[in-house]
Coordinates of C-alpha atoms in Angstrom, one line a residue:
M1 CA -3.3 -24.6 12.3
V2 CA -4.3 -27.1 9.7
S3 CA -1.4 -27.9 7.3
W4 CA -1.7 -29.5 3.9
R5 CA 0.7 -31.8 2.1
F6 CA 1.8 -30.4 -1.2
A7 CA 3.3 -33.6 -2.6
D8 CA 4.2 -37.0 -1.4
F9 CA 7.2 -39.0 -2.3
A10 CA 7.2 -42.8 -2.0
W11 CA 10.1 -44.6 -0.4
A12 CA 11.5 -47.2 -2.8
S13 CA 13.0 -49.3 -0.1
T14 CA 13.9 -49.0 3.6
S15 CA 17.6 -49.7 3.1
P16 CA 20.1 -49.8 0.2
S17 CA 21.2 -53.1 -1.2
Y18 CA 24.8 -54.3 -1.0
E19 CA 25.4 -53.3 -4.6
E20 CA 24.1 -49.8 -4.1
A21 CA 26.3 -49.2 -1.1
S22 CA 29.5 -50.7 -2.6
V23 CA 32.5 -48.9 -3.9
D24 CA 32.8 -48.3 -7.6
H25 CA 36.5 -48.2 -8.4
H26 CA 35.9 -46.1 -11.5
L27 CA 33.5 -43.6 -9.9
G28 CA 34.6 -43.6 -6.3
C29 CA 32.4 -43.9 -3.3
K30 CA 28.8 -42.8 -3.6
A31 CA 27.6 -40.2 -1.2
I32 CA 24.9 -41.2 1.2
T33 CA 22.6 -38.6 -0.5
D34 CA 22.9 -40.5 -3.7
W35 CA 21.0 -43.6 -2.4
L36 CA 18.9 -42.2 0.3
P37 CA 15.3 -41.5 -0.7
P38 CA 14.3 -37.9 -1.2
A39 CA 13.2 -35.9 1.7
P40 CA 9.4 -35.5 2.0
A41 CA 8.1 -32.2 0.5
R42 CA 7.4 -29.4 3.0
E43 CA 3.7 -29.2 4.0
L44 CA 2.2 -25.9 2.9
T45 CA 0.4 -23.6 5.3
D46 CA -3.2 -22.6 4.9
E47 CA -2.2 -19.2 3.6
E48 CA 0.1 -20.8 0.9
I49 CA -2.6 -23.2 -0.2
A50 CA -5.1 -20.3 -0.5
S51 CA -2.6 -18.2 -2.4
H52 CA -1.8 -21.0 -4.8
V53 CA -5.5 -21.7 -5.5
V54 CA -6.2 -18.1 -6.3
I55 CA -3.1 -17.8 -8.5
Q56 CA -3.9 -21.0 -10.5
E57 CA -7.5 -19.9 -10.9
I58 CA -6.4 -16.6 -12.4
L59 CA -3.8 -18.2 -14.7
N60 CA -6.3 -20.7 -16.0
S61 CA -9.0 -18.1 -16.6
P62 CA -9.1 -16.6 -20.1
I63 CA -9.1 -12.9 -20.4
A64 CA -12.5 -11.5 -21.5
P65 CA -12.4 -10.6 -25.3
S66 CA -12.2 -6.9 -26.1
K67 CA -12.9 -5.0 -29.2
S68 CA -10.0 -2.7 -28.6
T69 CA -7.1 -4.3 -26.7
K70 CA -4.8 -1.6 -25.2
I71 CA -1.4 -1.2 -23.6
A72 CA -1.3 0.6 -20.3
F73 CA 1.8 2.9 -20.2
M74 CA 2.4 3.5 -16.5
F75 CA 4.9 6.3 -15.7
M76 CA 6.6 6.5 -12.3
T77 CA 8.1 9.9 -11.9
P78 CA 8.9 12.5 -9.1
G79 CA 7.2 15.3 -11.1
S80 CA 6.9 16.4 -14.7
L81 CA 7.9 14.1 -17.5
P82 CA 10.9 15.5 -19.4
F83 CA 10.2 13.4 -22.5
E84 CA 6.5 14.0 -22.7
K85 CA 6.9 15.6 -26.1
L86 CA 8.7 12.5 -27.4
W87 CA 6.0 10.3 -26.0
D88 CA 3.3 12.5 -27.6
K89 CA 5.0 11.9 -31.0
F90 CA 5.1 8.2 -30.2
F91 CA 1.4 8.0 -29.3
N92 CA 0.0 10.2 -32.1
G93 CA -2.3 8.4 -34.5
H94 CA -2.8 5.4 -32.2
E95 CA -5.6 6.6 -30.0
G96 CA -7.7 3.7 -28.8
K97 CA -4.8 1.4 -28.5
F98 CA -3.2 2.8 -25.3
T99 CA -3.9 4.4 -22.0
V100 CA -1.6 6.5 -19.9
Y101 CA -1.2 6.6 -16.1
V102 CA 1.2 8.9 -14.2
H103 CA 2.3 8.4 -10.6
A104 CA 4.1 11.6 -9.5
S105 CA 5.6 11.1 -6.0
K106 CA 6.9 14.6 -5.2
E107 CA 5.1 17.3 -7.2
K108 CA 2.1 17.6 -9.5
P109 CA 3.3 17.3 -13.2
T110 CA 2.8 20.0 -15.8
H111 CA 1.7 18.3 -18.9
V112 CA 2.4 19.5 -22.5
S113 CA 0.7 16.6 -24.3
S114 CA -3.1 16.0 -24.5
H115 CA -2.3 12.3 -24.1
F116 CA -1.2 13.0 -20.5
L117 CA -3.9 15.4 -19.4
N118 CA -6.0 14.2 -16.5
R119 CA -4.0 11.0 -16.4
D120 CA -2.4 11.6 -13.0
I121 CA -3.4 9.0 -10.3
H122 CA -3.4 9.4 -6.6
S123 CA 0.3 9.2 -5.6
D124 CA 2.3 8.9 -2.5
Q125 CA 6.0 9.3 -1.5
V126 CA 8.5 6.9 -3.0
V127 CA 11.8 6.3 -1.4
W128 CA 14.5 4.5 -3.4
G129 CA 15.2 1.0 -2.2
K130 CA 12.2 0.8 0.1
I131 CA 8.8 -1.0 -0.3
T132 CA 7.2 2.3 -1.3
M133 CA 8.6 1.7 -4.8
V134 CA 6.6 -1.5 -5.0
D135 CA 3.6 0.2 -3.5
A136 CA 3.7 2.8 -6.3
E137 CA 3.9 0.0 -8.9
K138 CA 0.9 -1.7 -7.4
R139 CA -1.0 1.7 -7.3
L140 CA -0.4 2.1 -11.0
L141 CA -1.5 -1.5 -11.7
A142 CA -4.7 -1.1 -9.7
N143 CA -5.7 2.0 -11.6
A144 CA -4.8 0.5 -15.0
L145 CA -6.7 -2.7 -14.3
Q146 CA -9.9 -0.8 -13.9
D147 CA -10.0 -0.6 -17.7
P148 CA -10.9 -4.1 -18.9
D149 CA -9.4 -3.2 -22.4
N150 CA -5.9 -2.9 -20.9
H151 CA -4.3 -6.2 -21.7
H152 CA -0.6 -5.4 -21.2
F153 CA 1.0 -3.2 -18.6
V154 CA 4.3 -1.4 -19.1
L155 CA 6.2 0.2 -16.2
L156 CA 8.3 3.2 -17.2
S157 CA 10.3 5.9 -15.4
D158 CA 10.7 9.6 -16.2
S159 CA 14.1 8.8 -17.9
C160 CA 12.6 6.2 -20.3
V161 CA 12.3 6.7 -24.1
P162 CA 10.8 4.5 -26.8
L163 CA 13.2 2.7 -29.2
Y164 CA 10.6 1.7 -31.8
S165 CA 7.4 2.9 -33.4
F166 CA 4.2 2.4 -31.6
D167 CA 3.0 -0.3 -34.1
Y168 CA 6.2 -2.4 -33.5
I169 CA 5.9 -2.2 -29.7
Y170 CA 2.2 -2.9 -29.8
K171 CA 2.6 -6.1 -31.9
Y172 CA 5.7 -7.2 -29.9
L173 CA 3.7 -7.2 -26.6
M174 CA 0.2 -8.1 -27.8
H175 CA 1.3 -11.0 -29.9
S176 CA 3.2 -12.6 -27.0
N177 CA 1.5 -14.6 -24.2
I178 CA 4.2 -13.9 -21.6
S179 CA 5.3 -11.1 -19.3
F180 CA 8.7 -9.6 -19.5
V181 CA 10.1 -9.6 -16.0
D182 CA 13.8 -9.4 -15.4
C183 CA 14.8 -12.5 -13.3
F184 CA 18.1 -14.2 -12.7
Q185 CA 20.0 -15.9 -9.9
D186 CA 22.9 -14.0 -8.3
P187 CA 24.8 -15.9 -5.7
G188 CA 26.8 -12.8 -4.7
P189 CA 26.3 -10.2 -2.0
H190 CA 23.9 -8.1 -4.1
G191 CA 21.8 -11.1 -4.9
N192 CA 21.4 -14.1 -2.5
G193 CA 23.4 -12.1 0.0
R194 CA 20.4 -9.9 0.6
Y195 CA 18.1 -12.9 1.5
S196 CA 16.8 -13.1 5.0
E197 CA 15.7 -16.4 6.6
H198 CA 12.8 -14.5 8.2
M199 CA 11.2 -15.0 4.8
L200 CA 10.9 -18.7 5.6
P201 CA 9.0 -20.9 5.1
E202 CA 7.2 -19.3 2.2
V203 CA 10.3 -17.9 0.4
E204 CA 13.3 -20.2 0.4
K205 CA 16.7 -19.0 -0.6
K206 CA 16.8 -21.3 -3.6
H207 CA 13.9 -19.4 -5.1
F208 CA 15.3 -15.9 -4.4
R209 CA 15.9 -14.0 -7.6
K210 CA 17.0 -10.5 -8.7
G211 CA 16.1 -8.2 -11.6
A212 CA 15.4 -4.7 -12.7
Q213 CA 12.0 -3.4 -11.7
W214 CA 10.9 -2.2 -15.2
F215 CA 8.4 -4.9 -16.2
T216 CA 5.7 -5.4 -18.7
L217 CA 2.9 -7.7 -17.5
K218 CA 0.1 -9.4 -19.2
R219 CA -3.3 -8.9 -17.6
Q220 CA -3.4 -12.2 -15.7
H221 CA 0.0 -11.5 -14.1
A222 CA -1.1 -7.9 -13.2
I223 CA -4.1 -9.3 -11.4
I224 CA -2.0 -11.8 -9.5
V225 CA 0.3 -9.1 -8.3
M226 CA -2.7 -7.2 -7.0
A227 CA -4.1 -10.3 -5.4
D228 CA -0.9 -11.2 -3.6
N229 CA -0.4 -10.2 0.0
L230 CA 1.4 -13.3 1.4
Y231 CA 4.6 -13.0 -0.5
Y232 CA 4.5 -9.2 -0.7
S233 CA 4.4 -9.0 3.1
K234 CA 7.6 -11.0 3.3
F235 CA 9.5 -8.5 1.2
R236 CA 7.8 -5.5 2.9
D237 CA 8.9 -6.8 6.3
Y238 CA 12.3 -8.4 5.6
C239 CA 13.7 -6.8 2.4
Q240 CA 14.9 -3.4 3.5
P241 CA 18.1 -1.4 3.1
G242 CA 20.3 -1.9 6.2
L243 CA 18.1 -4.6 7.7
E244 CA 20.3 -7.2 9.5
G245 CA 23.3 -5.8 7.6
H246 CA 21.8 -6.6 4.2
N247 CA 21.1 -4.0 1.6
C248 CA 17.9 -5.6 0.2
I249 CA 16.0 -3.6 -2.4
A250 CA 12.4 -4.8 -2.5
D251 CA 11.7 -3.6 -6.1
E252 CA 14.7 -5.7 -7.3
H253 CA 13.7 -8.9 -5.7
Y254 CA 9.9 -9.1 -5.0
L255 CA 8.5 -9.6 -8.5
P256 CA 11.5 -11.7 -9.9
T257 CA 11.2 -14.0 -6.9
F258 CA 7.4 -14.1 -6.9
F259 CA 7.1 -15.0 -10.6
N260 CA 10.0 -17.5 -10.4
M261 CA 7.9 -19.3 -7.7
I262 CA 4.4 -19.1 -9.2
D263 CA 4.8 -19.0 -13.0
P264 CA 8.5 -19.4 -14.1
T265 CA 7.6 -20.4 -17.6
G266 CA 5.2 -17.5 -18.0
I267 CA 7.9 -14.8 -17.9
A268 CA 10.7 -14.0 -20.4
N269 CA 13.4 -13.5 -17.7
W270 CA 14.6 -10.2 -19.2
S271 CA 13.2 -6.6 -19.1
V272 CA 12.4 -5.0 -22.5
T273 CA 13.8 -1.7 -21.0
H274 CA 17.5 -1.4 -21.8
V275 CA 20.0 0.0 -19.3
D276 CA 23.8 0.0 -19.4
W277 CA 25.5 -1.4 -16.3
S278 CA 28.9 -1.6 -18.0
E279 CA 30.4 0.9 -15.6
R280 CA 29.7 -1.5 -12.7
K281 CA 28.6 1.3 -10.4
W282 CA 25.6 1.5 -8.0
H283 CA 23.6 3.2 -10.7
P284 CA 23.6 2.6 -14.5
K285 CA 25.2 4.8 -17.1
S286 CA 23.2 7.9 -18.0
Y287 CA 23.0 9.2 -21.5
R288 CA 23.6 12.9 -22.2
A289 CA 22.6 14.8 -25.4
E290 CA 26.1 14.3 -26.9
D291 CA 25.8 10.5 -26.3
I292 CA 22.6 10.2 -28.3
T293 CA 23.4 9.2 -31.9
Y294 CA 21.7 7.1 -34.5
E295 CA 24.6 4.7 -34.1
L296 CA 24.0 4.3 -30.4
L297 CA 20.3 3.7 -30.9
Q298 CA 21.0 1.2 -33.7
K299 CA 23.4 -0.6 -31.4
I300 CA 20.9 -0.9 -28.6
T301 CA 18.1 -2.1 -30.9
S302 CA 20.4 -4.8 -32.4
I303 CA 20.9 -6.5 -29.1
D304 CA 19.3 -9.9 -29.1
V305 CA 21.0 -11.6 -26.1
S306 CA 20.2 -10.8 -22.5
V307 CA 23.2 -10.4 -20.2
H308 CA 23.6 -10.4 -16.5
V309 CA 26.7 -10.4 -14.3
T310 CA 26.7 -11.9 -10.8
S311 CA 28.0 -9.9 -7.9
D312 CA 30.2 -12.6 -6.4
E313 CA 34.0 -12.9 -6.9
K314 CA 33.5 -15.0 -10.0
K315 CA 31.6 -12.2 -11.8
E316 CA 29.9 -14.9 -13.9
V317 CA 28.4 -13.6 -17.1
Q318 CA 25.0 -15.1 -17.7
K319 CA 23.7 -14.9 -21.3
W320 CA 20.5 -16.2 -23.0
P321 CA 18.9 -15.4 -26.3
C322 CA 15.9 -13.1 -26.3
L323 CA 13.2 -15.5 -27.7
W324 CA 9.9 -14.0 -28.8
N325 CA 7.5 -16.8 -29.6
G326 CA 10.5 -19.1 -30.1
L327 CA 12.3 -16.8 -32.4
Q328 CA 15.4 -14.7 -31.5
R329 CA 14.4 -11.1 -31.6
P330 CA 15.7 -7.7 -30.4
C331 CA 15.5 -7.6 -26.6
Y332 CA 14.7 -4.0 -25.9
L333 CA 11.7 -1.8 -26.7
F334 CA 12.6 1.1 -24.4
A335 CA 15.8 2.6 -23.0
R336 CA 16.7 4.5 -19.8
K337 CA 18.6 6.5 -18.1
V338 CA 18.4 9.4 -20.5
Y339 CA 19.1 13.0 -19.4
P340 CA 16.3 15.6 -20.2
Q341 CA 18.8 17.6 -22.2
A342 CA 18.7 14.9 -24.9
L343 CA 15.0 15.6 -25.8
D344 CA 15.7 17.8 -28.8
K345 CA 18.2 15.2 -30.2
L346 CA 15.7 12.4 -29.8
L347 CA 12.9 14.4 -31.4
Y348 CA 15.1 15.0 -34.3
L349 CA 16.1 11.4 -34.7
F350 CA 12.8 9.9 -33.8
S351 CA 11.4 9.2 -37.3
N352 CA 14.7 7.6 -38.4
Y353 CA 15.6 5.5 -35.4
T354 CA 12.1 4.1 -34.8
T355 CA 12.2 2.5 -38.2
I356 CA 15.5 0.6 -37.5

């Protein structure tokens, strides 16, 4: 196999001088790593070189101009969508600016909105925690990418609801040149503790990241996800619940790690879909009809700082401002997990809360 050197580092000298190796009485002894030259960079494999070339070519290629740039709303659901009437209200009057795709993994949906008719794609079984979740995401992306006018791709679940008007969300996404992919470093058991060394050499532990799966991707990033097989295969084979005693969840690690490696400055590091983990359980808090109030929705839409908590003993709280084109803005455009029984309440409040 031919290997390629990714980067070369020059050795400044073959041995340290007396001064470099001496004791500083104020700073203490220098560690040997402080004066040794850096280790040479790892040589990339043929597969990595090929992958990097393709990725950079896609990132550097401008998207073809379009008369009608659209957002692809991609719904991943086991069956019918309980909030279809709410989404119908959200979409009304904005035809030509969006497309809808539905991946129903268990049963064929019954649609009540014309915006969802004939928008079901070929679907397959999805098992929580397994690579089939990522496969469903890629299936939705593949279908949505067939429309050259789709410039942004939003992944939503059956329990997701919009927090703003269509116009606000359209401008928020279209006027930003980044993707919104949740991505943070968790040194605890539910973060780096899920890493497997079988992912080496392509995926190193220092690059391993975690995040919620609910992304929004710009077109270049969506194409890159479809083009990738090298890194996807690492998570398919070595990120599985129960494998080697780890509880690795592919949809929580594949894309955060992938984008952290290939285009870290091209993502926002937070998801625009709000979810409440304050109960610190395996699953986030669910909102019932009695929980849905104007005040709750106002509270969610006022959040302008992204927060993550590590899973180690320190429970470190990581915070960073939600910056949109350099300006601090509300973080969230959508919310989940909402129970179907909240539909009527949301329909009643829709006109008021989407103008917050």
